mmCIF file of C-alpha atoms in Angstrom:
data_model
loop_
_atom_site.group_PDB
_atom_site.id
_atom_site.type_symbol
_atom_site.label_atom_id
_atom_site.label_comp_id
_atom_site.label_asym_id
_atom_site.label_seq_id
_atom_site.Cartn_x
_atom_site.Cartn_y
_atom_site.Cartn_z
ATOM 1 C CA MET W 1 -12.491 -2.112 6.841
ATOM 2 C CA ARG W 2 -15.554 -2.261 4.434
ATOM 3 C CA ILE W 3 -16.027 0.384 1.616
ATOM 4 C CA SER W 4 -19.661 0.806 0.450
ATOM 5 C CA ASN W 5 -20.292 1.163 -3.392
ATOM 6 C CA ALA W 6 -21.648 4.687 -2.822
ATOM 7 C CA ARG W 7 -18.529 5.711 -1.193
ATOM 8 C CA LEU W 8 -16.348 4.182 -3.975
ATOM 9 C CA SER W 9 -18.243 6.045 -6.748
ATOM 10 C CA ALA W 10 -17.881 9.294 -4.915
ATOM 11 C CA VAL W 11 -13.892 9.064 -5.137
ATOM 12 C CA ALA W 12 -13.922 10.081 -8.682
ATOM 13 C CA GLY W 13 -15.958 13.327 -7.903
ATOM 14 C CA LEU W 14 -13.815 14.118 -4.983
ATOM 15 C CA ALA W 15 -10.628 13.779 -6.831
ATOM 16 C CA ALA W 16 -12.183 16.091 -9.651
ATOM 17 C CA ALA W 17 -13.020 18.716 -7.021
ATOM 18 C CA LEU W 18 -9.646 18.512 -5.435
ATOM 19 C CA ALA W 19 -8.055 18.788 -8.844
ATOM 20 C CA PHE W 20 -9.949 21.565 -10.273
ATOM 21 C CA ALA W 21 -10.250 23.966 -7.253
ATOM 22 C CA ALA W 22 -8.200 27.041 -8.313
ATOM 23 C CA PRO W 23 -6.882 28.857 -5.083
ATOM 24 C CA ALA W 24 -5.672 32.410 -5.480
ATOM 25 C CA SER W 25 -2.435 31.167 -4.046
ATOM 26 C CA ALA W 26 -1.631 28.936 -7.165
ATOM 27 C CA GLN W 27 1.923 29.381 -8.404
ATOM 28 C CA THR W 28 2.302 31.054 -11.719
ATOM 29 C CA THR W 29 6.120 30.064 -12.009
ATOM 30 C CA PRO W 30 6.518 26.406 -12.883
ATOM 31 C CA ARG W 31 8.116 24.259 -9.973
ATOM 32 C CA GLU W 32 8.747 20.714 -9.392
ATOM 33 C CA VAL W 33 8.684 18.573 -6.299
ATOM 34 C CA VAL W 34 10.035 14.957 -6.052
ATOM 35 C CA ILE W 35 8.316 12.315 -4.261
ATOM 36 C CA GLY W 36 9.916 8.970 -3.279
ATOM 37 C CA THR W 37 7.348 6.109 -2.681
ATOM 38 C CA PRO W 38 7.125 2.237 -2.638
ATOM 39 C CA GLY W 39 4.163 0.700 -4.512
ATOM 40 C CA PHE W 40 1.907 0.367 -1.458
ATOM 41 C CA THR W 41 1.425 4.015 -1.123
ATOM 42 C CA ASN W 42 1.885 4.918 -4.719
ATOM 43 C CA ASN W 43 -0.892 2.476 -5.773
ATOM 44 C CA GLY W 44 -2.908 3.365 -2.529
ATOM 45 C CA GLY W 45 -3.819 6.839 -3.594
ATOM 46 C CA LEU W 46 -0.790 8.927 -4.393
ATOM 47 C CA ASP W 47 -1.500 8.203 -8.131
ATOM 48 C CA ILE W 48 -4.816 10.354 -7.877
ATOM 49 C CA ILE W 49 -3.590 12.706 -5.335
ATOM 50 C CA THR W 50 -0.353 13.760 -7.270
ATOM 51 C CA LYS W 51 -2.555 14.696 -10.347
ATOM 52 C CA ALA W 52 -4.973 16.664 -8.278
ATOM 53 C CA PHE W 53 -1.992 18.481 -6.561
ATOM 54 C CA GLU W 54 -0.425 19.449 -9.869
ATOM 55 C CA ALA W 55 -3.755 20.664 -11.327
ATOM 56 C CA GLU W 56 -4.423 22.829 -8.159
ATOM 57 C CA THR W 57 -1.106 24.211 -7.615
ATOM 58 C CA GLY W 58 0.603 24.280 -10.874
ATOM 59 C CA ILE W 59 3.648 22.414 -9.324
ATOM 60 C CA LYS W 60 5.000 19.424 -11.198
ATOM 61 C CA VAL W 61 5.091 16.263 -9.255
ATOM 62 C CA THR W 62 7.864 13.650 -10.219
ATOM 63 C CA VAL W 63 7.179 10.403 -8.600
ATOM 64 C CA LYS W 64 10.271 8.046 -7.873
ATOM 65 C CA SER W 65 8.748 4.795 -7.377
ATOM 66 C CA GLY W 66 10.848 1.835 -5.930
ATOM 67 C CA GLY W 67 11.496 -0.562 -3.240
ATOM 68 C CA MET W 68 11.481 0.343 0.237
ATOM 69 C CA ASP W 69 15.373 0.256 0.343
ATOM 70 C CA GLU W 70 15.544 2.459 -2.603
ATOM 71 C CA VAL W 71 13.058 4.882 -0.892
ATOM 72 C CA SER W 72 15.095 4.756 2.323
ATOM 73 C CA LYS W 73 18.092 5.771 0.299
ATOM 74 C CA MET W 74 16.205 8.679 -0.918
ATOM 75 C CA ALA W 75 15.509 9.868 2.550
ATOM 76 C CA THR W 76 19.037 9.579 3.463
ATOM 77 C CA ASP W 77 20.666 11.272 0.423
ATOM 78 C CA GLY W 78 17.824 13.856 -0.355
ATOM 79 C CA ALA W 79 17.175 12.646 -3.675
ATOM 80 C CA ALA W 80 13.380 13.349 -2.889
ATOM 81 C CA ASP W 81 11.651 16.135 -1.327
ATOM 82 C CA ALA W 82 9.199 13.951 0.402
ATOM 83 C CA VAL W 83 9.280 10.279 1.107
ATOM 84 C CA PHE W 84 6.706 7.742 2.061
ATOM 85 C CA LEU W 85 7.642 4.634 4.038
ATOM 86 C CA PRO W 86 6.437 2.187 6.526
ATOM 87 C CA ALA W 87 6.763 3.684 9.996
ATOM 88 C CA ASP W 88 9.397 1.342 11.362
ATOM 89 C CA LEU W 89 11.583 1.865 8.154
ATOM 90 C CA MET W 90 11.135 5.773 8.782
ATOM 91 C CA ASP W 91 12.344 5.178 12.311
ATOM 92 C CA LYS W 92 15.651 3.872 10.972
ATOM 93 C CA VAL W 93 16.303 7.046 8.927
ATOM 94 C CA ALA W 94 15.004 9.394 11.644
ATOM 95 C CA GLY W 95 18.437 11.083 11.717
ATOM 96 C CA ASP W 96 18.007 11.986 8.115
ATOM 97 C CA ILE W 97 14.491 13.453 8.338
ATOM 98 C CA LYS W 98 13.669 17.108 8.949
ATOM 99 C CA SER W 99 12.250 17.637 12.434
ATOM 100 C CA GLY W 100 8.510 18.269 12.462
ATOM 101 C CA THR W 101 7.699 16.928 9.050
ATOM 102 C CA ARG W 102 6.619 13.435 9.714
ATOM 103 C CA LYS W 103 2.900 12.769 9.278
ATOM 104 C CA ARG W 104 0.763 9.657 9.212
ATOM 105 C CA ILE W 105 -0.525 8.356 5.997
ATOM 106 C CA GLY W 106 -2.620 5.363 7.307
ATOM 107 C CA ARG W 107 -2.765 1.536 7.761
ATOM 108 C CA SER W 108 -2.336 -0.328 4.270
ATOM 109 C CA TYR W 109 -4.010 -3.773 4.323
ATOM 110 C CA GLN W 110 -2.861 -7.070 2.873
ATOM 111 C CA GLY W 111 -5.825 -8.946 1.482
ATOM 112 C CA LEU W 112 -7.275 -11.953 -0.433
ATOM 113 C CA ALA W 113 -8.148 -11.707 -4.053
ATOM 114 C CA VAL W 114 -10.378 -14.113 -6.192
ATOM 115 C CA VAL W 115 -11.217 -13.942 -9.951
ATOM 116 C CA LYS W 116 -14.151 -11.778 -10.981
ATOM 117 C CA GLY W 117 -17.170 -13.884 -11.369
ATOM 118 C CA GLN W 118 -16.374 -16.294 -8.732
ATOM 119 C CA LYS W 119 -18.291 -16.248 -5.445
ATOM 120 C CA VAL W 120 -16.602 -13.834 -3.150
ATOM 121 C CA PRO W 121 -15.663 -15.488 0.187
ATOM 122 C CA ASP W 122 -16.292 -14.196 3.663
ATOM 123 C CA ILE W 123 -13.020 -13.703 5.539
ATOM 124 C CA SER W 124 -14.326 -11.532 8.181
ATOM 125 C CA THR W 125 -12.918 -13.420 11.130
ATOM 126 C CA LYS W 126 -9.723 -15.648 11.594
ATOM 127 C CA GLU W 127 -12.083 -18.784 11.617
ATOM 128 C CA LYS W 128 -13.622 -17.930 8.323
ATOM 129 C CA PHE W 129 -10.272 -16.847 6.780
ATOM 130 C CA ILE W 130 -8.595 -20.036 7.657
ATOM 131 C CA ALA W 131 -11.492 -22.067 6.350
ATOM 132 C CA VAL W 132 -11.595 -20.327 3.007
ATOM 133 C CA LEU W 133 -7.675 -20.811 2.541
ATOM 134 C CA LYS W 134 -8.095 -24.330 3.188
ATOM 135 C CA SER W 135 -10.929 -24.720 0.623
ATOM 136 C CA ALA W 136 -8.615 -23.380 -2.125
ATOM 137 C CA ASN W 137 -7.129 -25.446 -4.871
ATOM 138 C CA ARG W 138 -3.896 -23.107 -4.719
ATOM 139 C CA VAL W 139 -3.308 -19.841 -3.189
ATOM 140 C CA MET W 140 -0.721 -17.702 -4.811
ATOM 141 C CA HIS W 141 1.540 -15.336 -2.942
ATOM 142 C CA SER W 142 4.873 -13.441 -3.601
ATOM 143 C CA ARG W 143 8.109 -15.512 -3.708
ATOM 144 C CA CYS W 144 10.429 -15.261 -0.878
ATOM 145 C CA ASN W 145 14.060 -16.411 -1.407
ATOM 146 C CA GLY W 146 16.827 -15.552 1.077
ATOM 147 C CA ALA W 147 16.860 -13.480 4.234
ATOM 148 C CA PRO W 148 13.662 -11.609 5.006
ATOM 149 C CA GLY W 149 14.059 -7.928 3.758
ATOM 150 C CA GLY W 150 16.979 -9.144 1.545
ATOM 151 C CA PRO W 151 16.950 -8.639 -2.305
ATOM 152 C CA GLY W 152 15.263 -11.941 -2.879
ATOM 153 C CA CYS W 153 12.569 -11.594 -0.065
ATOM 154 C CA THR W 154 11.176 -8.112 0.340
ATOM 155 C CA ARG W 155 9.298 -7.016 3.432
ATOM 156 C CA THR W 156 5.934 -7.684 1.774
ATOM 157 C CA SER W 157 7.117 -11.106 0.282
ATOM 158 C CA TYR W 158 8.048 -12.289 3.619
ATOM 159 C CA MET W 159 4.820 -10.955 5.255
ATOM 160 C CA LEU W 160 2.818 -12.936 3.038
ATOM 161 C CA SER W 161 4.661 -16.048 2.485
ATOM 162 C CA SER W 162 5.400 -16.526 6.140
ATOM 163 C CA LEU W 163 1.692 -16.436 6.824
ATOM 164 C CA PHE W 164 1.656 -20.031 5.556
ATOM 165 C CA ASP W 165 4.129 -21.091 8.111
ATOM 166 C CA LEU W 166 1.619 -20.660 11.019
ATOM 167 C CA PRO W 167 0.376 -23.880 12.398
ATOM 168 C CA GLU W 168 -3.363 -22.948 11.722
ATOM 169 C CA PHE W 169 -2.516 -22.787 7.964
ATOM 170 C CA ALA W 170 -1.062 -26.354 7.821
ATOM 171 C CA GLY W 171 -2.538 -28.117 4.856
ATOM 172 C CA VAL W 172 -3.337 -25.034 2.812
ATOM 173 C CA LYS W 173 -2.427 -25.607 -0.678
ATOM 174 C CA HIS W 174 -0.189 -22.586 -1.699
ATOM 175 C CA ALA W 175 2.524 -21.488 -4.157
ATOM 176 C CA PRO W 176 4.807 -18.611 -4.786
ATOM 177 C CA SER W 177 4.254 -16.598 -8.069
ATOM 178 C CA PRO W 178 6.838 -17.493 -10.618
ATOM 179 C CA TYR W 179 7.280 -13.821 -11.196
ATOM 180 C CA GLY W 180 5.591 -10.824 -9.936
ATOM 181 C CA GLU W 181 3.291 -11.028 -6.796
ATOM 182 C CA GLY W 182 0.413 -13.242 -5.808
ATOM 183 C CA GLY W 183 -2.170 -11.048 -7.313
ATOM 184 C CA ASP W 184 -0.118 -10.797 -10.618
ATOM 185 C CA ALA W 185 -0.088 -14.632 -10.798
ATOM 186 C CA LEU W 186 -3.812 -14.907 -10.139
ATOM 187 C CA ALA W 187 -4.564 -12.392 -12.880
ATOM 188 C CA ARG W 188 -2.493 -14.490 -15.221
ATOM 189 C CA GLY W 189 -4.806 -17.585 -14.303
ATOM 190 C CA GLU W 190 -2.627 -19.228 -11.801
ATOM 191 C CA GLY W 191 -4.203 -20.544 -8.803
ATOM 192 C CA ASP W 192 -7.846 -19.549 -7.665
ATOM 193 C CA MET W 193 -6.959 -17.209 -4.876
ATOM 194 C CA ALA W 194 -4.059 -14.829 -4.026
ATOM 195 C CA VAL W 195 -2.843 -12.741 -1.101
ATOM 196 C CA GLN W 196 -1.355 -9.372 -1.751
ATOM 197 C CA ASN W 197 -1.330 -5.720 -0.657
ATOM 198 C CA ILE W 198 -4.945 -4.701 -1.653
ATOM 199 C CA SER W 199 -3.964 -1.445 -3.286
ATOM 200 C CA GLN W 200 -2.001 -3.423 -5.723
ATOM 201 C CA ILE W 201 -4.649 -6.170 -6.209
ATOM 202 C CA MET W 202 -7.079 -3.292 -7.494
ATOM 203 C CA LYS W 203 -4.913 -2.630 -10.666
ATOM 204 C CA TRP W 204 -6.272 -5.716 -12.012
ATOM 205 C CA ASP W 205 -9.768 -5.450 -13.660
ATOM 206 C CA ASN W 206 -10.158 -9.436 -13.706
ATOM 207 C CA LEU W 207 -9.730 -9.475 -9.903
ATOM 208 C CA VAL W 208 -11.992 -8.878 -6.909
ATOM 209 C CA VAL W 209 -10.936 -8.036 -3.371
ATOM 210 C CA ALA W 210 -12.566 -10.470 -0.761
ATOM 211 C CA GLY W 211 -11.279 -8.286 2.139
ATOM 212 C CA PRO W 212 -8.291 -7.807 4.233
ATOM 213 C CA ILE W 213 -6.422 -10.429 6.077
ATOM 214 C CA PRO W 214 -7.931 -10.481 9.740
ATOM 215 C CA GLU W 215 -5.881 -7.764 11.561
ATOM 216 C CA GLU W 216 -5.035 -9.971 14.414
ATOM 217 C CA TYR W 217 -2.366 -11.538 11.973
ATOM 218 C CA GLY W 218 -0.511 -8.127 11.632
ATOM 219 C CA ARG W 219 -0.368 -8.266 7.799
ATOM 220 C CA TYR W 220 -0.430 -4.753 7.014
ATOM 221 C CA LEU W 221 1.810 -1.562 6.716
ATOM 222 C CA ASP W 222 1.604 1.471 8.577
ATOM 223 C CA GLY W 223 2.627 4.200 6.183
ATOM 224 C CA VAL W 224 4.029 7.700 7.178
ATOM 225 C CA ALA W 225 5.536 10.505 5.050
ATOM 226 C CA ALA W 226 8.295 12.971 5.943
ATOM 227 C CA VAL W 227 10.727 15.459 4.327
ATOM 228 C CA PRO W 228 14.556 14.348 4.126
ATOM 229 C CA SER W 229 16.836 16.799 5.717
ATOM 230 C CA LYS W 230 18.902 17.135 2.586
ATOM 231 C CA ALA W 231 15.864 17.732 0.264
ATOM 232 C CA ALA W 232 16.359 20.278 -2.340
ATOM 233 C CA HIS W 233 12.904 21.770 -1.958
ATOM 234 C CA PRO W 234 11.739 20.968 1.619
ATOM 235 C CA ASP W 235 9.125 23.689 1.587
ATOM 236 C CA LEU W 236 7.451 21.903 -1.579
ATOM 237 C CA GLY W 237 7.847 18.487 0.239
ATOM 238 C CA GLN W 238 6.079 19.727 3.056
ATOM 239 C CA GLN W 239 3.471 21.320 0.997
ATOM 240 C CA PHE W 240 2.823 17.894 -0.692
ATOM 241 C CA ILE W 241 2.606 16.041 2.474
ATOM 242 C CA GLN W 242 0.177 18.488 4.005
ATOM 243 C CA TYR W 243 -1.966 18.348 0.832
ATOM 244 C CA ALA W 244 -1.799 14.462 0.790
ATOM 245 C CA THR W 245 -2.880 14.195 4.378
ATOM 246 C CA GLN W 246 -5.853 16.560 4.522
ATOM 247 C CA PRO W 247 -9.013 15.330 5.383
ATOM 248 C CA GLY W 248 -10.281 15.859 1.923
ATOM 249 C CA THR W 249 -8.035 13.109 0.556
ATOM 250 C CA PHE W 250 -9.305 10.486 3.073
ATOM 251 C CA ALA W 251 -12.001 8.963 0.798
ATOM 252 C CA ILE W 252 -9.158 8.258 -1.886
ATOM 253 C CA TRP W 253 -7.056 6.621 0.574
ATOM 254 C CA TYR W 254 -10.012 4.697 1.831
ATOM 255 C CA SER W 255 -10.875 3.667 -1.717
ATOM 256 C CA ARG W 256 -7.519 1.675 -2.024
ATOM 257 C CA TRP W 257 -7.716 0.136 1.427
ATOM 258 C CA ILE W 258 -5.689 2.608 3.435
ATOM 259 C CA ASP W 259 -7.262 3.799 6.681
ATOM 260 C CA PRO W 260 -5.926 7.140 7.519
ATOM 261 C CA ARG W 261 -7.345 6.949 10.897
ATOM 262 C CA LYS W 262 -5.027 4.039 12.013
ATOM 263 C CA GLY W 263 -1.334 3.295 12.232
ATOM 264 C CA ALA W 264 1.720 4.608 13.617
ATOM 265 C CA GLN W 265 2.337 8.477 13.412
#
């Protein structure tokens, strides 16, 4: 998925338009909606959308950002009014989700980062991606200790570190980040490339996204949102999800490499 510079430059204007449209239905009594989200959706556009929602509705948004296990727990205990999770993890807490509230957010891509000022490599095919990684002095990635999905090896850590176990990547010089994720290490000057969730690469001013890992490798997350059955304010949770998934927000998600047209429902 490629995004033109013109499209990226339009995002700020779109966000402003969303934020300052003042509908007659805006609430006059302050209210609060609590959102539970992992990093890939929070950095993937929610940080913009929540501010626009607050400005438009007058409803305060409190974001509880955490690991996927933490957000799954918010779904089961109702500690949030709306939760954002990968589709398969939302499946696991389906019994704790209010019927009819689940909606697709989109496909969030893992990608390759290089330091700003370096030549940006072409990784548009599997063959080109393999060749680029093999040309690197060291590709940084998340550390994965222990069982996949456990405390020392998150889902995304395993997704990225296990890429280098594939036979076609034999000989690629790679290393786990001493702390933080691969993009964090690259931003600190460690290595010369990194793989990480693209929305989280983009927080670094000194890094450039070369593109997504070719889709055939399955290194992506399909995000969905839903209202927990035990939510304190299910109406506000549903209102926020509808707002976040309206076509007017698509350019915001696209700008952070989340494709609202793709992914599980």
